[in-house]
Short mmCIF file of C-alpha atoms in Angstrom, two decimals:
data_model
loop_
_atom_site.label_atom_id
_atom_site.label_comp_id
_atom_site.label_asym_id
_atom_site.label_seq_id
_atom_site.Cartn_x
_atom_site.Cartn_y
_atom_site.Cartn_z
CA UNK Y 1 96.27 154.53 71.79
CA UNK Y 2 94.63 151.12 71.34
CA UNK Y 3 95.85 148.56 73.88
CA UNK Y 4 97.79 145.59 72.54
CA UNK Y 5 95.78 142.42 72.08
CA UNK Y 6 97.04 138.85 72.26
CA UNK Y 7 97.20 138.91 68.46
CA UNK Y 8 99.51 141.93 68.66
CA UNK Y 9 101.70 140.16 71.21
CA UNK Y 10 102.27 137.23 68.82
CA UNK Y 11 102.23 139.37 65.69
CA UNK Y 12 99.53 137.36 63.92
CA UNK Y 13 96.26 138.35 62.33
CA UNK Y 14 92.91 137.65 63.96
CA UNK Y 15 92.38 135.06 61.21
CA UNK Y 16 95.59 133.15 62.02
CA UNK Y 17 95.59 129.37 62.05
CA UNK Y 18 96.80 127.34 65.04
CA UNK Y 19 99.96 126.50 63.08
CA UNK Y 20 100.71 130.20 62.50
CA UNK Y 21 100.06 130.99 66.16
CA UNK Y 22 102.35 128.17 67.32
CA UNK Y 23 105.10 129.13 64.88
CA UNK Y 24 104.94 132.77 66.02
CA UNK Y 25 105.08 131.76 69.68
CA UNK Y 26 108.08 129.47 69.17
CA UNK Y 27 109.99 132.08 67.18
CA UNK Y 28 109.32 134.82 69.72
CA UNK Y 29 110.27 132.55 72.61
CA UNK Y 30 113.74 132.08 71.13
CA UNK Y 31 114.28 135.84 71.09
CA UNK Y 32 112.59 136.76 74.38
CA UNK Y 33 113.60 133.81 76.58
CA UNK Y 34 115.39 135.29 79.62
CA UNK Y 35 118.27 132.81 79.22
CA UNK Y 36 118.95 134.18 75.73
CA UNK Y 37 119.30 137.73 77.09
CA UNK Y 38 120.99 137.12 80.44
CA UNK Y 39 124.34 138.41 79.15
CA UNK Y 40 122.78 141.49 77.53
CA UNK Y 41 121.63 143.11 80.80
CA UNK Y 42 118.03 142.94 79.53
CA UNK Y 43 115.21 141.42 81.55
CA UNK Y 44 112.67 139.91 79.14
CA UNK Y 45 110.74 137.89 81.73
CA UNK Y 46 107.64 140.08 81.45
CA UNK Y 47 107.59 139.86 77.65
CA UNK Y 48 108.04 136.08 77.81
CA UNK Y 49 105.12 135.75 80.20
CA UNK Y 50 102.95 137.84 77.84
CA UNK Y 51 103.87 135.58 74.92
CA UNK Y 52 102.99 132.42 76.84
CA UNK Y 53 99.70 133.89 78.10
CA UNK Y 54 98.71 134.97 74.58
CA UNK Y 55 99.52 131.50 73.24
CA UNK Y 56 97.62 129.80 76.08
CA UNK Y 57 94.44 131.62 75.07
CA UNK Y 58 94.75 131.74 71.29
CA UNK Y 59 95.81 128.11 70.92
CA UNK Y 60 92.63 126.95 72.66
CA UNK Y 61 89.60 127.26 70.32
CA UNK Y 62 87.06 127.84 73.09
CA UNK Y 63 89.23 130.33 74.99
CA UNK Y 64 89.98 132.10 71.71
CA UNK Y 65 86.28 132.47 70.88
CA UNK Y 66 85.58 133.82 74.38
CA UNK Y 67 88.51 136.24 74.06
CA UNK Y 68 87.30 137.47 70.66
CA UNK Y 69 83.81 138.06 72.05
CA UNK Y 70 85.21 140.03 74.98
CA UNK Y 71 87.71 142.10 72.96
CA UNK Y 72 85.96 142.59 69.63
CA UNK Y 73 82.32 141.67 70.26
CA UNK Y 74 82.57 138.86 67.71
CA UNK Y 75 80.12 135.98 67.65
CA UNK Y 76 82.01 133.98 65.02
CA UNK Y 77 85.02 134.49 62.76
CA UNK Y 78 86.32 132.39 59.88
CA UNK Y 79 90.04 131.86 60.29
CA UNK Y 80 92.10 132.46 57.14
CA UNK Y 81 95.79 131.78 56.62
CA UNK Y 82 97.28 134.98 55.19
CA UNK Y 83 96.16 138.38 53.97
CA UNK Y 84 98.25 141.32 52.81
CA UNK Y 85 95.68 143.97 53.64
CA UNK Y 86 92.15 144.38 54.95
CA UNK Y 87 89.24 142.71 53.23
CA UNK Y 88 86.54 144.85 51.61
CA UNK Y 89 84.43 146.48 54.25
CA UNK Y 90 86.97 145.95 57.03
CA UNK Y 91 88.94 148.71 58.67
CA UNK Y 92 92.70 148.42 58.52
CA UNK Y 93 94.20 147.78 61.95
CA UNK Y 94 97.44 149.25 63.26
CA UNK Y 95 99.96 146.44 63.24
CA UNK Y 96 102.31 145.60 66.08
CA UNK Y 97 106.03 145.57 65.33
CA UNK Y 98 105.87 141.84 66.07
CA UNK Y 99 103.84 141.51 62.86
CA UNK Y 100 106.69 143.01 60.84
CA UNK Y 101 109.25 140.94 62.74
CA UNK Y 102 107.29 137.79 61.83
CA UNK Y 103 107.09 138.98 58.22
CA UNK Y 104 110.87 139.49 58.04
CA UNK Y 105 111.38 136.02 59.54
CA UNK Y 106 109.03 134.53 56.97
CA UNK Y 107 110.90 136.31 54.17
CA UNK Y 108 114.24 134.95 55.38
CA UNK Y 109 112.77 131.43 55.53
CA UNK Y 110 111.40 131.78 51.99
CA UNK Y 111 114.78 132.91 50.68
CA UNK Y 112 116.49 130.05 52.51
CA UNK Y 113 114.22 127.50 50.82
CA UNK Y 114 114.71 129.13 47.44
CA UNK Y 115 118.51 128.98 47.57
CA UNK Y 116 118.65 125.19 47.18
CA UNK Y 117 116.07 125.13 44.37
CA UNK Y 118 117.76 127.96 42.47
CA UNK Y 119 121.16 126.33 42.88
CA UNK Y 120 119.85 123.20 41.16
CA UNK Y 121 118.35 125.30 38.36
CA UNK Y 122 121.71 126.99 37.83
CA UNK Y 123 123.50 123.65 37.68
CA UNK Y 124 120.95 122.35 35.21
CA UNK Y 125 121.72 125.18 32.77
CA UNK Y 126 125.37 124.09 32.65
CA UNK Y 127 124.64 120.46 31.75
CA UNK Y 128 124.87 119.33 28.10
CA UNK Y 129 121.51 118.93 26.35
CA UNK Y 130 122.26 115.29 25.53
CA UNK Y 131 122.06 114.49 29.25
CA UNK Y 132 118.54 115.90 29.42
CA UNK Y 133 117.42 113.65 26.57
CA UNK Y 134 118.48 110.62 28.62
CA UNK Y 135 116.82 111.82 31.80
CA UNK Y 136 113.33 111.28 30.45
CA UNK Y 137 109.80 112.27 31.44
CA UNK Y 138 110.25 111.78 35.20
CA UNK Y 139 112.90 114.48 35.37
CA UNK Y 140 110.71 116.82 33.34
CA UNK Y 141 107.91 116.39 35.85
CA UNK Y 142 110.32 117.08 38.69
CA UNK Y 143 111.58 120.20 36.95
CA UNK Y 144 108.03 121.40 36.40
CA UNK Y 145 107.21 120.86 40.07
CA UNK Y 146 110.41 122.65 41.09
CA UNK Y 147 109.49 125.58 38.89
CA UNK Y 148 106.08 125.83 40.56
CA UNK Y 149 107.72 125.74 43.98
CA UNK Y 150 110.04 128.59 43.07
CA UNK Y 151 107.11 130.61 41.71
CA UNK Y 152 105.20 130.07 44.95
CA UNK Y 153 108.22 131.15 46.99
CA UNK Y 154 108.54 134.26 44.84
CA UNK Y 155 104.89 135.12 45.44
CA UNK Y 156 105.35 134.68 49.19
CA UNK Y 157 108.48 136.85 49.09
CA UNK Y 158 106.59 139.63 47.27
CA UNK Y 159 103.84 139.54 49.91
CA UNK Y 160 106.43 139.94 52.67
CA UNK Y 161 108.25 142.71 50.81
CA UNK Y 162 104.98 144.59 50.32
CA UNK Y 163 104.19 144.47 54.05
CA UNK Y 164 107.67 145.59 55.10
CA UNK Y 165 107.81 148.42 52.58
CA UNK Y 166 104.34 149.66 53.48
CA UNK Y 167 105.53 149.77 57.10
CA UNK Y 168 108.42 152.00 56.06
CA UNK Y 169 111.12 149.49 57.07
CA UNK Y 170 114.23 149.84 54.84
CA UNK Y 171 115.61 146.64 53.31
CA UNK Y 172 118.92 146.89 55.17
CA UNK Y 173 117.04 146.14 58.42
CA UNK Y 174 115.24 143.01 57.21
CA UNK Y 175 117.98 140.73 58.56
CA UNK Y 176 117.43 138.69 61.75
CA UNK Y 177 120.28 140.56 63.47
CA UNK Y 178 118.56 143.93 63.11
CA UNK Y 179 114.96 142.80 63.55
CA UNK Y 180 115.74 140.78 66.70
CA UNK Y 181 117.61 143.70 68.27
CA UNK Y 182 114.77 146.11 67.51
CA UNK Y 183 112.13 143.65 68.73
CA UNK Y 184 113.76 143.36 72.16
CA UNK Y 185 113.97 147.16 72.61
CA UNK Y 186 110.47 147.79 71.27
CA UNK Y 187 109.11 145.13 73.61
CA UNK Y 188 110.33 147.16 76.58
CA UNK Y 189 108.19 150.13 75.52
CA UNK Y 190 105.55 149.12 73.02
CA UNK Y 191 104.05 152.61 72.77
CA UNK Y 192 107.27 153.79 71.10
CA UNK Y 193 107.41 154.42 67.36
CA UNK Y 194 109.62 151.53 66.29
CA UNK Y 195 111.09 153.57 63.42
CA UNK Y 196 113.14 155.46 66.01
CA UNK Y 197 114.93 152.24 66.89
CA UNK Y 198 116.50 151.84 63.44
CA UNK Y 199 118.87 154.77 64.04
CA UNK Y 200 119.62 153.43 67.51
CA UNK Y 201 120.48 150.05 66.01
CA UNK Y 202 122.96 151.73 63.65
CA UNK Y 203 124.55 153.51 66.61
CA UNK Y 204 124.67 150.25 68.56
CA UNK Y 205 126.51 148.49 65.72
CA UNK Y 206 128.91 151.38 65.26
CA UNK Y 207 129.75 151.66 68.97
CA UNK Y 208 129.86 148.01 70.07
CA UNK Y 209 130.95 145.88 67.11
CA UNK Y 210 134.53 145.29 66.03
CA UNK Y 211 135.64 145.85 62.46
CA UNK Y 212 135.50 142.10 61.79
CA UNK Y 213 131.98 141.81 63.20
CA UNK Y 214 130.80 144.74 61.09
CA UNK Y 215 132.23 143.11 57.98
CA UNK Y 216 130.51 139.84 58.88
CA UNK Y 217 127.14 141.63 59.23
CA UNK Y 218 127.62 143.41 55.90
CA UNK Y 219 128.53 140.11 54.25
CA UNK Y 220 125.35 138.44 55.56
CA UNK Y 221 123.21 141.36 54.40
CA UNK Y 222 124.87 141.32 50.97
CA UNK Y 223 124.24 137.57 50.65
CA UNK Y 224 120.60 138.08 51.68
CA UNK Y 225 120.10 140.78 49.05
CA UNK Y 226 121.79 138.69 46.34
CA UNK Y 227 119.62 135.65 47.13
CA UNK Y 228 116.47 137.78 47.12
CA UNK Y 229 117.46 139.31 43.78
CA UNK Y 230 118.03 135.83 42.28
CA UNK Y 231 114.60 134.67 43.42
CA UNK Y 232 112.79 137.69 41.99
CA UNK Y 233 114.83 137.59 38.78
CA UNK Y 234 113.88 133.94 38.21
CA UNK Y 235 110.20 134.84 38.44
CA UNK Y 236 110.63 137.64 35.90
CA UNK Y 237 112.43 135.32 33.48
CA UNK Y 238 109.95 132.43 33.88
#
């Protein structure tokens, strides 16, 4: 099996920007920091050190170029921001679970940003038309910009959904609760097929959570699905 690279450790593509690399490092650090897992009887010190080492190299342009030459034999590479699949002529690489964890995080962030915009759109529909005539051209420009923002968020959400579905990850596991739990366990044995951990997560919830906690998790998942449905429905109606 191919050894994990620093890109795999952070769950970013080899074309990732410095901003993407930093964002991935910060998000992973919150999950893997030993202080965050001290009460879970899980030692994540080794994983945290790997994250920091990967960031130390990939965040430095010269060290990153030297690393790419050593690992991939590259002389130069143009860094892009986001791709769903391989470019023409490139072989598809096996993704690390961290990649899918980052994708689920990105999807949750997209949905979070869309909630406020969609809430305003819903309120707008309930206002009398005479109010809109008084609002004037400025409001129309704002509404047009808001519509473009929602469309962009919808496109980003579809990209994330495509990646997660192609990885065979069911929607009920796209929540931070599930993905964070699976990430920690997968990090302890990265050669494991992460799909096995989904069933273990279900068993963990069933055996350790109270009835109230289970209801709270179901409520959060239901809200996530409803918000995602609203975002995609808006794009279809636009």
